[in-house]
PDB file of C-alpha atoms in Angstrom:
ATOM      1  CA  UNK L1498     114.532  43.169  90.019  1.00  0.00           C
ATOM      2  CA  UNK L1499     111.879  45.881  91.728  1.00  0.00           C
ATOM      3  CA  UNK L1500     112.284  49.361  90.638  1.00  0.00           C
ATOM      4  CA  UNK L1501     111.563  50.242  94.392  1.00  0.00           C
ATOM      5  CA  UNK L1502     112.412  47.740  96.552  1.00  0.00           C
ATOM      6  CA  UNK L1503     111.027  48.706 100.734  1.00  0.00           C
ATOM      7  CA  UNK L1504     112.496  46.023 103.281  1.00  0.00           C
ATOM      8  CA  UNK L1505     111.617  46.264 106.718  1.00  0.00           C
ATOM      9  CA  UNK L1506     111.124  49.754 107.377  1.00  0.00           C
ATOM     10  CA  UNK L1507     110.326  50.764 111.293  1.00  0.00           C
ATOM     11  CA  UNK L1508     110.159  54.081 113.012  1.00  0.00           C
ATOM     12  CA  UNK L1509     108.760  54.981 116.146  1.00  0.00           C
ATOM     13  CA  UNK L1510     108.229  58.562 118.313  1.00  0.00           C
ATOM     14  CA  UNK L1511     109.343  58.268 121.330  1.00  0.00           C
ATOM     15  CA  UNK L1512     107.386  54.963 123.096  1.00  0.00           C
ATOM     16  CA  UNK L1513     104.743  55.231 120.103  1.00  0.00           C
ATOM     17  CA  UNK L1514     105.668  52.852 117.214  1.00  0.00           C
ATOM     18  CA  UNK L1515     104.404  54.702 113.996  1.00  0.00           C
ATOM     19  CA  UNK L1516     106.460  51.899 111.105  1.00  0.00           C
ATOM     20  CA  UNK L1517     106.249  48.135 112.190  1.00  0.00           C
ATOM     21  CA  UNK L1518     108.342  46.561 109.779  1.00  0.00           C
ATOM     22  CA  UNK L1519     107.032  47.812 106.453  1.00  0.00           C
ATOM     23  CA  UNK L1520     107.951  45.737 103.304  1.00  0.00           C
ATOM     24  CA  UNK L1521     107.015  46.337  99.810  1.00  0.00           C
ATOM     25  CA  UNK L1522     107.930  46.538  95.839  1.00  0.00           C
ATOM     26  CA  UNK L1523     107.062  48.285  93.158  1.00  0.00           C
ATOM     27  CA  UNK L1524     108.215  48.252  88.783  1.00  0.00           C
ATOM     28  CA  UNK L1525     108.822  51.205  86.508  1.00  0.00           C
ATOM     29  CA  UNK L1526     105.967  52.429  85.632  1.00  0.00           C
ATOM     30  CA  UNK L1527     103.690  51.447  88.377  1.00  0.00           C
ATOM     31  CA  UNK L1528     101.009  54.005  90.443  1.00  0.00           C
ATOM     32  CA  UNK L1529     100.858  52.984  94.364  1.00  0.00           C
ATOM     33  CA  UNK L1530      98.368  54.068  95.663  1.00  0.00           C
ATOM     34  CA  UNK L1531      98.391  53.863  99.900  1.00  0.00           C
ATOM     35  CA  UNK L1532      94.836  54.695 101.568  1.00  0.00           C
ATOM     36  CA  UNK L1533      93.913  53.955 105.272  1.00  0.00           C
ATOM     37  CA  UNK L1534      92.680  55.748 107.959  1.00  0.00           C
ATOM     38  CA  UNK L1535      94.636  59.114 109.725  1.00  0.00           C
ATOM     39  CA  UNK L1536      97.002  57.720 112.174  1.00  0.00           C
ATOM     40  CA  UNK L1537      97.791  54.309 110.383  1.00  0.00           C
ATOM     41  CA  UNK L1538     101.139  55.784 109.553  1.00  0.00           C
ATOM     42  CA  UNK L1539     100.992  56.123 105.874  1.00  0.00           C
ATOM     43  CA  UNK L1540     102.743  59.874 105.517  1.00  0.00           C
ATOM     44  CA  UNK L1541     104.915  58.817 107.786  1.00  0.00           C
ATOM     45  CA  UNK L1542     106.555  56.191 105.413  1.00  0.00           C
ATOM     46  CA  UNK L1543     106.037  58.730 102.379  1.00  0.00           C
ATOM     47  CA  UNK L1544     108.453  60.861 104.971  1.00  0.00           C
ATOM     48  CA  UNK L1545     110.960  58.280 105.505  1.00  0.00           C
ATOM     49  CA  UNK L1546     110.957  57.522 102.023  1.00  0.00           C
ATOM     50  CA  UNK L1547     112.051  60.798 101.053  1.00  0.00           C
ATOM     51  CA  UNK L1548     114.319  61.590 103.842  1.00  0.00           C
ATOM     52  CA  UNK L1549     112.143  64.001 105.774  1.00  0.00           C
ATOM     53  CA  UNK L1550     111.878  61.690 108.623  1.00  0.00           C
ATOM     54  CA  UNK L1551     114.771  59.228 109.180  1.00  0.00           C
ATOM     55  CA  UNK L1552     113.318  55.386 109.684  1.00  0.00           C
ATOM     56  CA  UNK L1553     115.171  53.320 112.376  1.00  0.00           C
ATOM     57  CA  UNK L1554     115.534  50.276 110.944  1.00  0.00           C
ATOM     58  CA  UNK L1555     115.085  48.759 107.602  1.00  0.00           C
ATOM     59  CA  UNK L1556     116.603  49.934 103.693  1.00  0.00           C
ATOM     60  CA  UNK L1557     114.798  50.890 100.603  1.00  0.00           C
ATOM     61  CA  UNK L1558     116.958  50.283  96.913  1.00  0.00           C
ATOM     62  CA  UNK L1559     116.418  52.147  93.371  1.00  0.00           C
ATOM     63  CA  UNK L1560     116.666  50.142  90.567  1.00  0.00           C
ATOM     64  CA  UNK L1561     119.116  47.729  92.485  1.00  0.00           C
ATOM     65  CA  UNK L1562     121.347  50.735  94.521  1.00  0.00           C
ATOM     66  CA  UNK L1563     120.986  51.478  97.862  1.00  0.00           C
ATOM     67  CA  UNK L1564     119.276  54.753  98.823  1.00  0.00           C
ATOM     68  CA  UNK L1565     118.777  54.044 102.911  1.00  0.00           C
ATOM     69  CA  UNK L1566     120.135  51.583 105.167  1.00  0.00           C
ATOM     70  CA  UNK L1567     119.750  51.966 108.725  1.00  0.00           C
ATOM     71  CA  UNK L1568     122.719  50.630 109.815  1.00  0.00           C
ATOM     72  CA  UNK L1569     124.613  53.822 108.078  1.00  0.00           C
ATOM     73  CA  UNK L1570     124.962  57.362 108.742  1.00  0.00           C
ATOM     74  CA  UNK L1571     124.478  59.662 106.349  1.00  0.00           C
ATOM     75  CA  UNK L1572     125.434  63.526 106.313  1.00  0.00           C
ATOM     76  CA  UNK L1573     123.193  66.343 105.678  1.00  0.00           C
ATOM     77  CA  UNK L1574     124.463  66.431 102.224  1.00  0.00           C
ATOM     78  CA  UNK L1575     124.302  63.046 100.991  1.00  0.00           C
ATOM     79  CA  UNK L1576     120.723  63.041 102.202  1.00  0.00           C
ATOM     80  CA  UNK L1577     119.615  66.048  99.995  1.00  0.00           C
ATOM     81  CA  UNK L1578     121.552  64.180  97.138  1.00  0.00           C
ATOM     82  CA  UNK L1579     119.709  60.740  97.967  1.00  0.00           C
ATOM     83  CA  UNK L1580     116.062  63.078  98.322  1.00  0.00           C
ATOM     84  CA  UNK L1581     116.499  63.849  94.673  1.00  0.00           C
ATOM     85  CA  UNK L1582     115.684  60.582  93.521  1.00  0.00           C
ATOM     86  CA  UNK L1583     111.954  61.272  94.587  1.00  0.00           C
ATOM     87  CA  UNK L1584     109.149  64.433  94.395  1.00  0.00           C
ATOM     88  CA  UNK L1585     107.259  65.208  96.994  1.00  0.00           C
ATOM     89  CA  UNK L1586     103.699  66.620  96.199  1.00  0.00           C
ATOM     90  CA  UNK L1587     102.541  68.179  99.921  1.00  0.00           C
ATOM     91  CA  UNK L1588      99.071  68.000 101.125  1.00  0.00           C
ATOM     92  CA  UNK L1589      99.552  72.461 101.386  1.00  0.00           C
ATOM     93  CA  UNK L1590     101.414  72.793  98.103  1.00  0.00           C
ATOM     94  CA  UNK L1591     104.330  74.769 100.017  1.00  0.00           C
ATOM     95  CA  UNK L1592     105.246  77.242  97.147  1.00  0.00           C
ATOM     96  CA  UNK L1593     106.918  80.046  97.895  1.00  0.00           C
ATOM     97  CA  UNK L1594     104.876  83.110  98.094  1.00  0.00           C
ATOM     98  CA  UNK L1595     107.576  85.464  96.861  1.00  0.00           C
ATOM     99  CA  UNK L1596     107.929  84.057  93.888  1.00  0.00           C
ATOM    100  CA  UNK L1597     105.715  83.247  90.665  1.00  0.00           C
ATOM    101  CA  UNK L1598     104.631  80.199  89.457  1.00  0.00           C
ATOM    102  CA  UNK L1599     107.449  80.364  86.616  1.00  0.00           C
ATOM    103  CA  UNK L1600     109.901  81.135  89.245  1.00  0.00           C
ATOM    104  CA  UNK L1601     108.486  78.456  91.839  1.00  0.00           C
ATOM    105  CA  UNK L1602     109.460  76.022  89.078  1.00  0.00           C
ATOM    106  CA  UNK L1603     112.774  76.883  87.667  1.00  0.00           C
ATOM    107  CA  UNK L1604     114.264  77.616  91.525  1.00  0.00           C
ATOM    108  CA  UNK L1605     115.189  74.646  92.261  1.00  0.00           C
ATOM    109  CA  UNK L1606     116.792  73.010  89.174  1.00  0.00           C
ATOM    110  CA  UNK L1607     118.784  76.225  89.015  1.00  0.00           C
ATOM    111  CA  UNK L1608     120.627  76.381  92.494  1.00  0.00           C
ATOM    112  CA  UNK L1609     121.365  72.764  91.601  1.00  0.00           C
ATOM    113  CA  UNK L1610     122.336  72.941  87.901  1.00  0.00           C
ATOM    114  CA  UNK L1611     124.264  75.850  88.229  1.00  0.00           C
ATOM    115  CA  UNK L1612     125.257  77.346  91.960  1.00  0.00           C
ATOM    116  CA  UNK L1613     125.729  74.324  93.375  1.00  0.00           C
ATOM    117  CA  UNK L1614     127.419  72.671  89.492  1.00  0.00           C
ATOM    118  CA  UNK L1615     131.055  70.746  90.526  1.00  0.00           C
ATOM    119  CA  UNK L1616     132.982  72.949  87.984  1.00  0.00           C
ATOM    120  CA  UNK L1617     133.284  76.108  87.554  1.00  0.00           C
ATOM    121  CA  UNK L1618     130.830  77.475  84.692  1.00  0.00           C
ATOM    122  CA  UNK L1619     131.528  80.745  82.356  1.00  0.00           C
ATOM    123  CA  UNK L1620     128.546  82.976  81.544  1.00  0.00           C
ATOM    124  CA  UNK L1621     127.496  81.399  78.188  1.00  0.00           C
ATOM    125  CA  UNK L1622     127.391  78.163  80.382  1.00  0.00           C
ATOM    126  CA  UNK L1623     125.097  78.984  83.364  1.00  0.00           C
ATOM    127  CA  UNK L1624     122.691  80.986  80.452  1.00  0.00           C
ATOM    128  CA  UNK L1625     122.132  77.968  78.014  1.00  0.00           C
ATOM    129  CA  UNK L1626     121.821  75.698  81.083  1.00  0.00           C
ATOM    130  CA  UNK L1627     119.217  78.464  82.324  1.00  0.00           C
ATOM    131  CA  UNK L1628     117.732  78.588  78.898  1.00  0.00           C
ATOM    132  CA  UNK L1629     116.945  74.791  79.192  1.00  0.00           C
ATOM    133  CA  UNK L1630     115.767  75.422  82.782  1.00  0.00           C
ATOM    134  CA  UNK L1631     113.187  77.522  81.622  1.00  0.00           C
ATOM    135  CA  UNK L1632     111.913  75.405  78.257  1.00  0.00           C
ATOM    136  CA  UNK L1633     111.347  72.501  80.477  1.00  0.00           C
ATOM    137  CA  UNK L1634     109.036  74.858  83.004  1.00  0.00           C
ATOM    138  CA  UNK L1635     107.120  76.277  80.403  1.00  0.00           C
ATOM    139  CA  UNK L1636     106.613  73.030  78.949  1.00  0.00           C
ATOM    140  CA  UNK L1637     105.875  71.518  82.585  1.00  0.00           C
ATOM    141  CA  UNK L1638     103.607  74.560  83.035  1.00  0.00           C
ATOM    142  CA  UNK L1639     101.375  73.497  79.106  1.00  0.00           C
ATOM    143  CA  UNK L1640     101.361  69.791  80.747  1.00  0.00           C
ATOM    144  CA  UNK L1641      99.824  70.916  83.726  1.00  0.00           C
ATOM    145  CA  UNK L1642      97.348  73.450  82.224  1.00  0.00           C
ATOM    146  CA  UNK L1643      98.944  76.406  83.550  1.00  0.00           C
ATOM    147  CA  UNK L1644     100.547  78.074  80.483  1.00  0.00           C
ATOM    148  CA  UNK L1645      98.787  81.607  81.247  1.00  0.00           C
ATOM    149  CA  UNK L1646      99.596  81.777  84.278  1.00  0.00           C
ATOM    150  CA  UNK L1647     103.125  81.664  84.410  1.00  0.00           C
ATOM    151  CA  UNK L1648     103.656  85.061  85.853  1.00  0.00           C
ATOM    152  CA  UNK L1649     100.860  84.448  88.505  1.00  0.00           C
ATOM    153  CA  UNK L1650     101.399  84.359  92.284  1.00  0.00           C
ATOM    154  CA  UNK L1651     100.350  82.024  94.236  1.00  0.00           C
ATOM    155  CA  UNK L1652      97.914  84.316  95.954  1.00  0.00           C
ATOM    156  CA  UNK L1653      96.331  84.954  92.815  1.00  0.00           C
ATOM    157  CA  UNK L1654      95.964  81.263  91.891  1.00  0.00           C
ATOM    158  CA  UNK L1655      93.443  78.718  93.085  1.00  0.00           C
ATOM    159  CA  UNK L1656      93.713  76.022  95.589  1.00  0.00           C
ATOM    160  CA  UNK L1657      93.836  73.493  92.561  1.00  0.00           C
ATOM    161  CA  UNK L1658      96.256  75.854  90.532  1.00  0.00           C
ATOM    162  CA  UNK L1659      98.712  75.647  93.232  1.00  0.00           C
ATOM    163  CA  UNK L1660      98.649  72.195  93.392  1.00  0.00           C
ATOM    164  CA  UNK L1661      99.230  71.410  89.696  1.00  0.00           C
ATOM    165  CA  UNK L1662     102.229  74.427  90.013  1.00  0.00           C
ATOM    166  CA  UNK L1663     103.487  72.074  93.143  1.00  0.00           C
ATOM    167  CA  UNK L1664     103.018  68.978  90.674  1.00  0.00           C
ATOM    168  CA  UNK L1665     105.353  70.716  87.672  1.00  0.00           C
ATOM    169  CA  UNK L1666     108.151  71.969  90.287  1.00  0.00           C
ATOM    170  CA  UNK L1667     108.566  68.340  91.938  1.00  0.00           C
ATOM    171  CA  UNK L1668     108.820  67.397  88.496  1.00  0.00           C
ATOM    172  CA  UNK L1669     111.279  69.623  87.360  1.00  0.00           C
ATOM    173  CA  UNK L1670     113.970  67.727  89.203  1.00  0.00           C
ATOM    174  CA  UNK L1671     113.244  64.687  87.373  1.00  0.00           C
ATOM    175  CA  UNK L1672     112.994  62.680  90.396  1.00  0.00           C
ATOM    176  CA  UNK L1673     112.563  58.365  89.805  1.00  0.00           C
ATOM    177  CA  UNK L1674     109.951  58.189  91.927  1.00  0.00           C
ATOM    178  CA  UNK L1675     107.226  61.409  92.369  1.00  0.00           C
ATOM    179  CA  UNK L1676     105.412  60.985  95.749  1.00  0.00           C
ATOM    180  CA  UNK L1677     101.815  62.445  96.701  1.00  0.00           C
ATOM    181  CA  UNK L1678     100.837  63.263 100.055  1.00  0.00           C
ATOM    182  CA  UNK L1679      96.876  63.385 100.054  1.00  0.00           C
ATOM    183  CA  UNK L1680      97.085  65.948  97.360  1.00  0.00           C
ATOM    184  CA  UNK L1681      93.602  67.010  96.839  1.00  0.00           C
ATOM    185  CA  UNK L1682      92.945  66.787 100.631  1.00  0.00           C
ATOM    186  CA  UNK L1683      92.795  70.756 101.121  1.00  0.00           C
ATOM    187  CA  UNK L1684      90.715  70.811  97.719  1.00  0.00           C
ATOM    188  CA  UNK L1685      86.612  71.208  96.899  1.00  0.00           C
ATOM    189  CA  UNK L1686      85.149  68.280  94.796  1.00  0.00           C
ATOM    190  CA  UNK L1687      85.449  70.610  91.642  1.00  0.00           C
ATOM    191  CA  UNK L1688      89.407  71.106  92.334  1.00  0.00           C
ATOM    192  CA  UNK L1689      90.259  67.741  92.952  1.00  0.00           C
ATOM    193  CA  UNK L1690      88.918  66.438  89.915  1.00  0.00           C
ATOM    194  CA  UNK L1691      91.597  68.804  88.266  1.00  0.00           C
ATOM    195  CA  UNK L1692      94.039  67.696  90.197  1.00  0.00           C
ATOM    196  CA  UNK L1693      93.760  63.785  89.496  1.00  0.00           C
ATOM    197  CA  UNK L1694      92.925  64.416  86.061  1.00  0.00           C
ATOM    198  CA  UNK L1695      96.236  65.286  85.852  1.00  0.00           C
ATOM    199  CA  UNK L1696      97.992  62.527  88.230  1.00  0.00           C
ATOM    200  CA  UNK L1697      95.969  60.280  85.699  1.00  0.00           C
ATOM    201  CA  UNK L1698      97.932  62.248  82.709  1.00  0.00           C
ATOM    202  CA  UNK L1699     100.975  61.164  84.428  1.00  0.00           C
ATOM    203  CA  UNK L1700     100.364  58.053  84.543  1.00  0.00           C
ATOM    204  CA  UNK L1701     100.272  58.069  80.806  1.00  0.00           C
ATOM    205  CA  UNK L1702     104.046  59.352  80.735  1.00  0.00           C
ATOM    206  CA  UNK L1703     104.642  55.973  82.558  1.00  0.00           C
ATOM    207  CA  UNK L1704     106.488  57.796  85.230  1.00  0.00           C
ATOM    208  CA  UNK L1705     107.013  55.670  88.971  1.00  0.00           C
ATOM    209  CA  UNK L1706     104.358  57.158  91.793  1.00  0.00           C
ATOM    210  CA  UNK L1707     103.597  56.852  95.306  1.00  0.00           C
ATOM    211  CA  UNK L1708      99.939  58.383  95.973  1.00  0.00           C
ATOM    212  CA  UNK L1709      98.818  58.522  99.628  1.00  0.00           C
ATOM    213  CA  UNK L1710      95.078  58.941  99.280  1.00  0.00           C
ATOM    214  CA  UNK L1711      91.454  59.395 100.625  1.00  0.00           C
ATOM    215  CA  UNK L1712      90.390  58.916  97.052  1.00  0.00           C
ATOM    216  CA  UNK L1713      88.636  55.325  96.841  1.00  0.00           C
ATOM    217  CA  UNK L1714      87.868  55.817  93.232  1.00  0.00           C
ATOM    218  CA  UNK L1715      91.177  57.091  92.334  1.00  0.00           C
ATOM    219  CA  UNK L1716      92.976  54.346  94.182  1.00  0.00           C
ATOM    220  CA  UNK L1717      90.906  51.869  92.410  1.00  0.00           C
ATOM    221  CA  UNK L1718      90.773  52.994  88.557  1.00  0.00           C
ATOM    222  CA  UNK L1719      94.079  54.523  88.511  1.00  0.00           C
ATOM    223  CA  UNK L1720      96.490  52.454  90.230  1.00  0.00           C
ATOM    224  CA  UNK L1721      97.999  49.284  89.332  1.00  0.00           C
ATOM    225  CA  UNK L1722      98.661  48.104  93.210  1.00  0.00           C
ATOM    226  CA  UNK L1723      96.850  49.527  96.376  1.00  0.00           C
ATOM    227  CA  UNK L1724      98.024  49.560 100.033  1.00  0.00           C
ATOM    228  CA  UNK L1725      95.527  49.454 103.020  1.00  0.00           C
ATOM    229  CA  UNK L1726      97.653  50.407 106.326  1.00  0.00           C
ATOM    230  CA  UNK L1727      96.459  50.304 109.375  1.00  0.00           C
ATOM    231  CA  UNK L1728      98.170  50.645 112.794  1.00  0.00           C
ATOM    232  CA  UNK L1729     101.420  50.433 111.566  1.00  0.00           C
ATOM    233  CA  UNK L1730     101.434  47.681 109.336  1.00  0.00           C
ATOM    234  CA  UNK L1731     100.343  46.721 105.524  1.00  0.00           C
ATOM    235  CA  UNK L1732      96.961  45.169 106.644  1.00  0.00           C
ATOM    236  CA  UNK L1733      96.804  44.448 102.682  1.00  0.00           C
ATOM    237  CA  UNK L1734      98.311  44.756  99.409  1.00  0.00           C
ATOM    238  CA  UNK L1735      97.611  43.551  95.924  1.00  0.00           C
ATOM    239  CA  UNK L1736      95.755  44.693  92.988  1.00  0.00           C
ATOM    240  CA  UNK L1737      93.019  47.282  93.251  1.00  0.00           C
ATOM    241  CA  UNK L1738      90.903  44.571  92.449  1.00  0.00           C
ATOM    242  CA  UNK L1739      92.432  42.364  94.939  1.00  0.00           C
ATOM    243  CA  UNK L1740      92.044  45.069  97.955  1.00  0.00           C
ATOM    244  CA  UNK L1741      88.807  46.655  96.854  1.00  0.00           C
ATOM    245  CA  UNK L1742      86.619  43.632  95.539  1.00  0.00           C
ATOM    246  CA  UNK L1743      88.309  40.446  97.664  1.00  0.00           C
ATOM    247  CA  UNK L1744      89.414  41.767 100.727  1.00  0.00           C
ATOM    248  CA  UNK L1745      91.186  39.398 103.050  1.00  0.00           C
ATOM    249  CA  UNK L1746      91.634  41.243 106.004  1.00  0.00           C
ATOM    250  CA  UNK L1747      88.462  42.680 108.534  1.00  0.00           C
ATOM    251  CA  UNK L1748      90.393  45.767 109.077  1.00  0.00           C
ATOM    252  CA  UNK L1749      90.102  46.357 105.445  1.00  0.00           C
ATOM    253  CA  UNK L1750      87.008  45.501 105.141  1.00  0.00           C
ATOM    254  CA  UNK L1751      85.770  47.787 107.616  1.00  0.00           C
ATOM    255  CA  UNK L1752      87.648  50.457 106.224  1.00  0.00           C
ATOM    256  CA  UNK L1753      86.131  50.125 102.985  1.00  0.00           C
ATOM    257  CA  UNK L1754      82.743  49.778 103.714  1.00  0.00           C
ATOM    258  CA  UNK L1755      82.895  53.550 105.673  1.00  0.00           C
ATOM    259  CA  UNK L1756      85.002  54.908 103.185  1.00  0.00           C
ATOM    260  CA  UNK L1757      82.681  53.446 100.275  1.00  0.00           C
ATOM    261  CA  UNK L1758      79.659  54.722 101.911  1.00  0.00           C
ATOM    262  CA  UNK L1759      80.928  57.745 101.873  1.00  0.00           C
ATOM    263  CA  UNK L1760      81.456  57.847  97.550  1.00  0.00           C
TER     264      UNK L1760
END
């Protein structure tokens, strides 16, 4: 049984079809990597994927249970409970300004540890569940290179330093499934490479991820399967060896021999 398992997924804007029907499968363990040109629909399946855009047809299943199915309704709350089975790593980091880097991470897994807990939790509770909170940032922070600047803002932090703080605070949830949006897309050459040096650390952790990328050398020496989209559809899909050195498809081939050129 697929870890992920994508079946038919379609959504469209109005008369503009964006999905057409997108089927795919991924293990434990695997890095996806999805590359194509802008337009071919590729964050827009990252979107539906993680509930920030809701597909019209199809279903997607974790580990054998359903997360979406078309054919049901689901209330704003059971889609923010369903969204925690993935991270979402955004193209503009998003962090909130206010707030440190320390802060920016712990945030989240404590309005849903503790405000939002089912029982009712005394004082000594909510601290020791905060005190673990906080352990697992730091340590999130030392994985990500960022230990010394805990108490930074992100003002004071680089483009790249963002994005690695954006990278620990999706993974403080401890989603299944940690999803990339062209990460290193509002990057310089010398802030990407700090960026996917650490997307290649996770990979080492063995931990599930969905990369949408401009990176051709990532997509090919990182990942273990590779995606080519183009107007809608999975124009290919295989191995990175598969996709970048036998290409079946024209489309693909086209769209590797600009986006090679450019390396």
């Amino acid at each position: 049984m697929a870890f992920l398992d994508v079946k038919n997924i379609e959504k469209s804007f109005g008369k503009t079809d964006v999905l057409k029907g997108i089927t795919f499968s991924m293990e434990k363990g695997e890095v996806l990597a999805i590359i194509g040109s802008s337009g071919s629909g590729k964050t827009t399946l990252l979107r539906c994927i993680n509930f920030l855009e809701t597909a019209d047809k199809g279903s997607f299943t974790i580990n054998g249970e359903t997360i979406f199915d078309a054919q049901q309704s689901y209330s704003d709350k059971e889609k923010r409970e369903k969204r925690l089975h993935f991270g979402l790593v955004f193209q503009q980091f998003n962090l909130f300004p206010q707030y440190t880097a320390f802060r920016n991470i712990t945030l989240a897994p404590g309005l849903m540890r503790i405000k939002n807990s089912d029982k009712k939790l005394s004082a000594k509770e909510k601290s020791a569940i905060q005190d673990e909170i906080n352990n697992e940032a730091l340590q999130l922070l030392k994985s990500v290179g960022l230990t010394e600047k805990k108490d930074f803002y992100p003002c004071e932090l680089s483009g790249g330093q963002q994005q690695r703080v954006a990278i620990a605070r999706a993974l403080a949830m401890k989603p299944d499934i940690l999803c990339f949006d062209e990460p290193t897309s509002a990057l310089d050459p010398e802030l990407t490479g700090e960026v996917l040096r650490v997307i290649r650390e996770l990979k080492g952790d063995d931990r599930t991820m969905i990369v949408v990328t401009h990176e051709m050398n990532f997509a090919k020496n990182v990942a273990d399967k590779v995606i080519f989209m183009a107007d809608g559809v999975i124009e290919e899909y295989g191995t990175p060896a598969e996709v970048f050195e036998n290409p079946k498809s024209e489309k693909t081939k086209a769209f590797l021999a600009k986006s090679l050129e450019k390396i």
